[in-house]
Coordinates of N, CA and C in Angstrom, one line a residue:
D1 N 38.9 82.2 -34.7 CA 38.9 83.4 -35.3 C 37.9 84.4 -34.9
V2 N 38.1 85.6 -35.0 CA 37.2 86.6 -34.7 C 36.7 87.4 -35.9
L3 N 35.4 87.3 -36.2 CA 34.6 88.1 -37.1 C 34.5 89.4 -36.6
I4 N 34.8 90.5 -37.5 CA 34.4 91.7 -37.3 C 33.6 92.3 -38.6
L5 N 32.1 92.5 -38.1 CA 31.2 92.8 -39.3 C 30.8 94.1 -39.2
D6 N 31.1 94.7 -40.1 CA 30.6 96.3 -40.6 C 29.9 96.2 -41.9
S7 N 28.5 95.9 -41.9 CA 27.6 95.8 -43.0 C 26.3 96.2 -42.6
Y8 N 25.5 96.8 -43.7 CA 24.2 97.1 -43.7 C 23.2 96.0 -44.7
I9 N 24.0 94.9 -45.2 CA 23.2 94.4 -46.1 C 23.5 92.8 -45.7
V10 N 24.4 92.2 -45.2 CA 24.3 90.9 -44.8 C 23.2 90.5 -43.9
P11 N 22.2 89.5 -44.6 CA 21.3 89.3 -43.6 C 21.3 88.5 -42.2
V12 N 20.7 89.1 -41.2 CA 20.9 88.8 -39.9 C 21.1 87.1 -39.8
E13 N 20.3 86.3 -40.6 CA 20.1 85.0 -40.6 C 21.1 84.2 -41.6
E14 N 22.2 84.9 -42.0 CA 23.4 84.4 -43.0 C 24.1 83.7 -42.1
K15 N 24.1 82.4 -42.7 CA 24.8 81.1 -41.8 C 26.5 81.6 -41.4
F16 N 27.2 82.2 -42.4 CA 28.6 82.2 -42.2 C 28.8 83.4 -41.1
I17 N 27.9 84.3 -40.7 CA 28.1 85.2 -39.5 C 27.7 84.9 -38.0
Q18 N 27.0 83.7 -37.9 CA 26.6 83.0 -36.8 C 27.5 83.0 -35.7
Q19 N 27.3 83.2 -34.5 CA 28.5 83.2 -33.6 C 28.9 82.0 -33.3
H20 N 28.3 80.9 -33.4 CA 28.9 79.6 -33.1 C 30.1 78.9 -34.2
N21 N 30.1 80.1 -35.2 CA 31.3 79.9 -36.2 C 32.4 80.4 -35.9
W22 N 32.4 81.4 -34.8 CA 33.7 82.2 -34.5 C 33.8 82.0 -33.2
K23 N 35.0 82.5 -32.6 CA 35.5 82.6 -31.0 C 34.7 83.8 -30.8
K24 N 34.7 85.0 -31.4 CA 33.9 86.0 -31.1 C 33.4 86.9 -32.3
V25 N 32.3 87.5 -32.1 CA 32.0 88.5 -33.3 C 31.8 90.0 -32.7
V26 N 32.3 90.7 -33.5 CA 32.3 92.1 -33.0 C 31.5 92.7 -34.3
T27 N 30.7 93.8 -34.0 CA 29.7 94.4 -35.0 C 30.4 96.0 -34.9
I28 N 30.5 96.7 -35.9 CA 30.6 97.9 -36.1 C 29.2 98.3 -36.2
V29 N 28.4 99.2 -35.4 CA 27.1 99.7 -35.5 C 26.8 101.2 -35.9
D30 N 25.6 101.5 -36.3 CA 25.2 102.9 -35.9 C 23.5 102.5 -36.2
A31 N 22.7 103.5 -36.2 CA 21.3 103.4 -36.2 C 20.7 102.7 -37.4
L32 N 21.4 102.6 -38.6 CA 20.9 101.9 -39.6 C 21.3 100.3 -39.8
T33 N 22.2 99.9 -38.9 CA 22.8 98.7 -38.9 C 21.9 97.5 -38.5
P34 N 21.5 96.6 -38.9 CA 20.9 95.5 -38.4 C 21.1 95.0 -37.1
V35 N 20.4 94.4 -36.4 CA 20.6 94.0 -35.0 C 21.3 92.3 -35.2
Y36 N 22.8 92.5 -35.4 CA 23.2 91.2 -35.5 C 23.6 90.6 -34.1
R37 N 23.7 89.2 -34.1 CA 24.1 88.7 -32.7 C 25.5 88.7 -32.8
A38 N 26.0 89.3 -31.5 CA 27.4 89.6 -31.5 C 27.8 89.7 -29.8
D39 N 29.2 89.4 -29.7 CA 29.7 89.4 -28.4 C 30.2 90.9 -28.0
L40 N 30.2 92.0 -28.8 CA 30.7 93.3 -28.7 C 30.2 94.0 -30.0
M41 N 29.6 95.4 -29.4 CA 29.0 96.1 -30.4 C 30.0 97.4 -30.2
I42 N 30.5 98.1 -31.6 CA 31.4 99.2 -31.4 C 30.6 100.3 -32.2
H43 N 30.4 101.4 -31.7 CA 29.5 102.5 -32.2 C 30.7 103.8 -32.1
P44 N 31.2 103.9 -33.2 CA 32.2 104.9 -33.6 C 31.6 106.1 -33.9
G45 N 31.5 107.0 -32.8 CA 30.9 108.4 -33.0 C 31.4 109.3 -32.1
L46 N 30.7 110.5 -32.2 CA 31.2 111.7 -31.4 C 30.6 111.5 -29.9
S47 N 29.5 111.0 -29.9 CA 28.8 110.8 -28.6 C 29.0 109.5 -27.8
A48 N 29.5 109.6 -26.7 CA 29.8 108.3 -26.0 C 28.5 107.5 -25.4
D49 N 27.2 108.3 -25.4 CA 26.2 107.7 -24.9 C 25.1 106.9 -25.9
W50 N 25.6 106.4 -26.8 CA 24.8 105.8 -27.7 C 24.3 104.3 -27.1
I51 N 22.7 104.4 -27.3 CA 22.0 103.3 -26.5 C 21.6 102.4 -27.8
Q52 N 21.5 101.3 -27.5 CA 21.1 100.1 -28.4 C 20.0 99.0 -27.5
A53 N 18.9 98.8 -27.8 CA 18.3 98.0 -27.0 C 19.0 96.3 -27.0
T54 N 20.0 96.4 -26.4 CA 20.3 94.7 -26.7 C 21.1 94.6 -25.2
S55 N 21.3 93.4 -24.9 CA 22.2 92.8 -23.9 C 23.7 92.7 -24.1
T56 N 24.0 93.0 -25.3 CA 25.5 93.2 -25.9 C 26.2 94.1 -25.3
K57 N 27.5 93.7 -25.0 CA 28.2 95.1 -24.4 C 28.5 95.8 -25.7
V58 N 28.3 97.2 -25.3 CA 28.6 98.2 -26.4 C 29.5 99.4 -26.0
L59 N 30.6 99.7 -26.9 CA 31.7 100.5 -26.7 C 31.0 101.7 -27.6
S60 N 31.2 102.9 -27.2 CA 30.8 104.0 -28.1 C 31.4 105.2 -27.8
G61 N 31.6 106.1 -28.7 CA 32.2 107.3 -28.7 C 33.4 107.5 -29.3
P62 N 34.0 108.8 -29.3 CA 35.0 109.1 -30.2 C 36.4 108.2 -30.0
R63 N 36.8 107.5 -29.0 CA 37.6 106.7 -28.7 C 37.7 105.6 -29.5
Y64 N 36.6 105.3 -30.2 CA 36.3 103.8 -31.0 C 36.2 104.3 -32.3
I65 N 36.6 105.4 -32.8 CA 36.4 105.9 -34.2 C 38.0 105.1 -35.0
P66 N 37.7 104.3 -35.8 CA 38.9 103.6 -36.3 C 39.6 104.4 -37.6
L67 N 40.3 105.3 -37.0 CA 41.1 106.1 -38.0 C 42.3 105.4 -38.1
R68 N 42.5 105.0 -39.6 CA 43.9 104.5 -40.1 C 45.1 105.2 -39.6
K69 N 46.2 105.0 -39.4 CA 47.4 105.6 -39.2 C 47.6 106.3 -40.6
S70 N 47.5 105.8 -41.5 CA 47.9 106.3 -42.9 C 47.2 107.8 -43.2
I71 N 46.1 108.1 -42.6 CA 45.6 109.4 -42.7 C 46.4 110.5 -42.3
R72 N 46.3 111.3 -43.1 CA 47.3 112.6 -43.0 C 46.5 113.9 -43.4
K73 N 46.8 115.2 -42.8 CA 46.1 116.4 -43.1 C 46.1 116.4 -44.6
N74 N 45.0 117.3 -45.1 CA 44.9 117.6 -46.6 C 46.4 118.2 -47.1
Q75 N 46.7 117.9 -48.4 CA 47.9 118.3 -48.9 C 47.4 119.1 -50.2
R76 N 46.4 119.7 -50.3 CA 45.7 120.4 -51.3 C 46.7 121.8 -51.7
F77 N 47.5 122.4 -50.7 CA 48.3 123.4 -51.3 C 49.3 123.0 -51.9
E78 N 49.6 121.8 -52.1 CA 50.6 121.3 -52.6 C 50.4 121.1 -54.3
V79 N 49.2 121.0 -54.4 CA 48.5 120.9 -56.1 C 48.4 122.2 -56.8
E80 N 49.1 122.3 -57.9 CA 48.7 123.8 -58.6 C 47.6 123.7 -59.5
S81 N 46.4 123.9 -58.9 CA 45.1 123.9 -59.4 C 44.3 124.6 -58.6
N82 N 43.5 125.6 -59.5 CA 42.5 126.6 -59.0 C 41.1 126.0 -59.0
L83 N 41.1 124.7 -59.6 CA 39.8 124.2 -59.9 C 39.5 123.5 -58.7
L84 N 38.1 123.6 -58.3 CA 37.7 123.0 -57.0 C 37.5 121.5 -57.1
E85 N 38.4 120.7 -56.3 CA 38.3 119.2 -56.1 C 37.3 118.7 -55.3
I86 N 36.4 118.0 -56.0 CA 35.2 117.4 -54.9 C 35.2 115.9 -55.1
L87 N 35.1 115.2 -53.7 CA 34.9 113.8 -53.6 C 33.5 113.5 -53.5
I88 N 33.0 112.3 -54.1 CA 31.7 111.8 -53.6 C 31.7 110.6 -53.3
V89 N 31.4 110.2 -52.0 CA 31.5 108.6 -51.3 C 30.6 108.3 -50.5
G90 N 29.8 107.0 -51.1 CA 28.5 106.9 -50.4 C 28.7 105.5 -49.6
G91 N 30.1 105.2 -49.4 CA 30.4 104.1 -48.5 C 30.1 102.8 -49.4
G92 N 30.4 101.7 -48.7 CA 30.5 100.5 -49.5 C 29.6 100.1 -50.3
T93 N 28.2 100.2 -49.6 CA 27.1 99.6 -50.5 C 26.1 100.8 -51.1
D94 N 26.3 101.9 -50.6 CA 25.5 103.0 -51.0 C 24.0 102.7 -51.0
T95 N 23.5 102.0 -50.1 CA 22.0 101.5 -50.2 C 20.9 102.3 -50.5
F96 N 21.2 104.1 -50.4 CA 20.2 104.7 -50.6 C 20.6 105.5 -51.8
N97 N 21.5 105.1 -52.6 CA 22.0 105.8 -53.9 C 22.4 107.2 -53.5
F98 N 23.0 107.5 -52.5 CA 23.5 108.8 -52.3 C 24.3 109.3 -53.2
V99 N 25.4 108.6 -53.9 CA 26.4 109.1 -54.9 C 25.6 109.5 -56.1
G100 N 24.4 108.6 -56.5 CA 23.7 109.2 -57.7 C 23.0 110.5 -57.6
A101 N 22.5 110.6 -56.1 CA 21.5 111.7 -55.8 C 22.5 113.0 -55.8
V102 N 23.7 113.0 -55.3 CA 24.7 114.1 -55.0 C 25.1 114.3 -56.7
T103 N 25.6 113.4 -57.5 CA 26.0 113.6 -58.8 C 25.0 114.4 -59.5
G104 N 23.7 113.8 -59.5 CA 22.6 114.5 -60.2 C 22.4 116.0 -59.9
A105 N 22.5 116.4 -58.5 CA 22.5 117.6 -58.2 C 23.7 118.5 -58.4
L106 N 24.9 118.0 -58.6 CA 25.9 118.7 -59.0 C 25.9 119.0 -60.6
M107 N 25.4 118.1 -61.2 CA 25.1 118.2 -62.8 C 24.5 119.4 -63.1
K108 N 23.6 119.9 -62.1 CA 22.8 121.2 -62.3 C 23.5 122.5 -62.3
I109 N 24.8 122.4 -61.6 CA 25.4 123.6 -61.4 C 26.3 123.8 -62.6
Q110 N 26.4 125.1 -63.1 CA 27.0 125.4 -64.1 C 28.5 125.8 -63.9
D111 N 29.0 126.0 -62.5 CA 30.5 126.3 -62.4 C 31.4 125.1 -62.8
K112 N 32.6 125.8 -63.0 CA 33.6 124.7 -63.3 C 34.0 123.8 -61.8
F113 N 34.2 122.8 -61.9 CA 35.0 121.8 -60.9 C 35.2 120.5 -61.3
H114 N 35.9 119.9 -60.5 CA 36.3 118.4 -61.1 C 35.8 117.6 -59.6
A115 N 34.9 116.5 -60.0 CA 34.5 115.6 -59.2 C 34.7 114.5 -59.2
R116 N 35.2 113.6 -58.4 CA 35.7 112.4 -58.2 C 34.6 111.3 -57.6
I117 N 33.9 110.5 -58.3 CA 32.8 109.8 -57.7 C 33.4 108.4 -57.4
F118 N 33.5 107.9 -56.0 CA 33.9 106.8 -55.6 C 32.7 105.8 -55.2
T119 N 32.6 104.9 -56.3 CA 31.2 104.0 -56.2 C 31.6 102.8 -57.0
D120 N 31.0 101.5 -56.6 CA 30.8 100.6 -57.5 C 29.5 100.5 -58.0
S121 N 28.6 101.2 -57.9 CA 27.1 101.3 -58.0 C 27.2 101.7 -59.6
S122 N 26.2 101.1 -60.3 CA 25.9 101.4 -61.6 C 24.7 102.2 -62.1
A123 N 24.2 102.4 -60.7 CA 22.9 103.5 -60.9 C 23.2 104.8 -60.9
L124 N 24.1 105.4 -61.7 CA 24.4 106.9 -61.6 C 23.8 107.5 -63.0
P125 N 23.4 108.8 -62.8 CA 23.2 109.6 -63.9 C 24.1 109.9 -64.6
K126 N 24.0 110.0 -66.1 CA 25.0 110.3 -67.0 C 25.4 111.6 -66.6
Q127 N 26.9 111.5 -66.6 CA 27.7 112.9 -66.1 C 28.5 113.6 -67.6
D128 N 29.1 114.6 -67.2 CA 29.7 115.5 -68.1 C 31.4 115.3 -68.0
S129 N 32.1 116.0 -68.6 CA 33.4 115.9 -68.4 C 33.9 116.3 -66.9
R130 N 33.3 116.9 -66.3 CA 33.6 117.4 -64.8 C 33.6 116.3 -63.8
F131 N 33.1 115.0 -64.5 CA 33.1 114.1 -63.4 C 34.2 112.9 -63.6
E132 N 34.6 112.4 -62.7 CA 35.5 111.2 -63.1 C 35.0 109.8 -62.1
R133 N 34.5 108.8 -62.7 CA 34.3 107.6 -61.8 C 35.5 106.7 -61.4
I134 N 35.6 106.5 -60.3 CA 36.6 105.6 -59.7 C 36.1 104.5 -58.7
P135 N 36.3 103.2 -59.3 CA 36.0 102.3 -58.3 C 36.4 102.5 -56.9
L136 N 35.8 101.9 -56.1 CA 36.6 101.8 -54.5 C 37.8 101.1 -54.3
G137 N 38.7 101.7 -53.7 CA 39.9 101.0 -53.9 C 40.9 101.7 -53.3
S138 N 42.4 101.4 -53.6 CA 43.3 101.6 -52.9 C 43.8 103.4 -53.4
E139 N 43.3 103.7 -54.6 CA 43.6 105.2 -54.7 C 42.8 106.2 -54.0
F140 N 41.7 105.7 -53.6 CA 41.0 106.9 -52.4 C 42.0 107.8 -51.9
D141 N 42.9 107.2 -50.8 CA 43.8 108.0 -50.1 C 44.6 109.1 -50.8
T142 N 45.0 108.6 -52.0 CA 45.6 109.6 -52.7 C 44.7 110.9 -53.2
Y143 N 43.5 110.7 -53.7 CA 42.5 111.5 -54.0 C 42.0 112.4 -52.8
A144 N 42.0 111.6 -51.8 CA 41.5 112.2 -50.4 C 42.4 113.3 -50.0
S145 N 43.8 113.0 -50.1 CA 44.4 113.9 -49.7 C 44.6 115.2 -50.2
T146 N 43.9 115.6 -51.4 CA 43.9 116.8 -52.2 C 42.5 117.4 -52.4
A147 N 41.6 116.8 -51.9 CA 40.2 117.3 -52.1 C 39.9 118.7 -51.4
D148 N 39.1 119.3 -51.9 CA 38.5 120.4 -51.0 C 37.0 120.5 -50.5
L149 N 36.7 119.5 -51.2 CA 34.9 119.6 -50.5 C 34.6 117.8 -50.9
V150 N 34.2 117.4 -49.8 CA 33.7 115.8 -49.8 C 32.3 115.9 -49.6
F151 N 31.5 115.1 -50.2 CA 30.2 114.8 -49.9 C 30.1 113.2 -49.6
T152 N 29.7 112.8 -48.3 CA 29.9 111.3 -48.1 C 28.6 111.0 -46.8
T153 N 28.2 110.1 -46.9 CA 27.2 109.5 -45.8 C 28.0 108.5 -45.1
A154 N 29.1 107.9 -45.3 CA 29.7 107.0 -44.7 C 30.3 107.5 -43.4
S155 N 29.8 106.9 -42.1 CA 30.3 107.5 -40.8 C 31.9 107.6 -40.8
T156 N 32.5 106.4 -40.9 CA 33.8 106.3 -40.7 C 34.5 107.1 -41.5
T157 N 34.2 107.1 -42.8 CA 34.7 107.9 -43.8 C 34.4 109.6 -43.3
S158 N 33.5 110.0 -43.1 CA 33.1 111.3 -42.6 C 34.1 111.7 -41.5
F159 N 34.8 110.9 -40.5 CA 35.5 111.0 -39.4 C 36.7 111.2 -40.1
E160 N 37.3 110.4 -40.9 CA 38.5 110.4 -41.6 C 38.7 111.8 -42.1
F161 N 37.8 112.4 -43.0 CA 37.8 113.8 -43.6 C 37.9 114.9 -42.6
I162 N 37.4 114.9 -41.4 CA 37.4 115.6 -40.4 C 38.9 115.5 -40.0
A163 N 39.3 114.5 -39.7 CA 40.8 114.4 -39.2 C 41.8 114.7 -40.4
R164 N 41.4 114.8 -41.5 CA 42.2 115.7 -42.5 C 41.9 116.9 -42.8
E165 N 40.9 117.7 -42.0 CA 40.6 118.8 -42.3 C 40.1 119.4 -43.6
V166 N 39.3 118.5 -44.1 CA 38.6 118.8 -45.1 C 37.0 118.9 -45.1
A167 N 36.4 120.0 -45.8 CA 35.0 120.3 -45.4 C 34.2 119.0 -46.1

């Protein structure tokens, strides 16, 4: 079997991810990814010249951005609402509490909007009725297809919103 590892938090010495347990290990990497032992590293990004100090083979650039075939352009024009729809997504682990920071900043704005917060984190400031907390899961695509504005640090998710033509 092949292990595809896309994580910031799995310890490098974790027994499960060691190369001898797998036929091949492939890691999805960026500047914050720990240096896992792998047979192949994939850096999905806009630049093809990403360099990592390693002897592991690296594939990088826009050709390697893993966009799902289910991604479709924003359908916002089909929704009858003039309320600004905002999504806040910090990625699977949200290591630096990005979702909490953006939520706290938006709380200070007096304007009307509807913000959907996608997170499994419990470290969020208290929100008012403009905010809706949704666990990460399959509903994400439905809401993403009608968003007006997205705040995210998740690199692959950022590329998906670019493909959807959402700010």
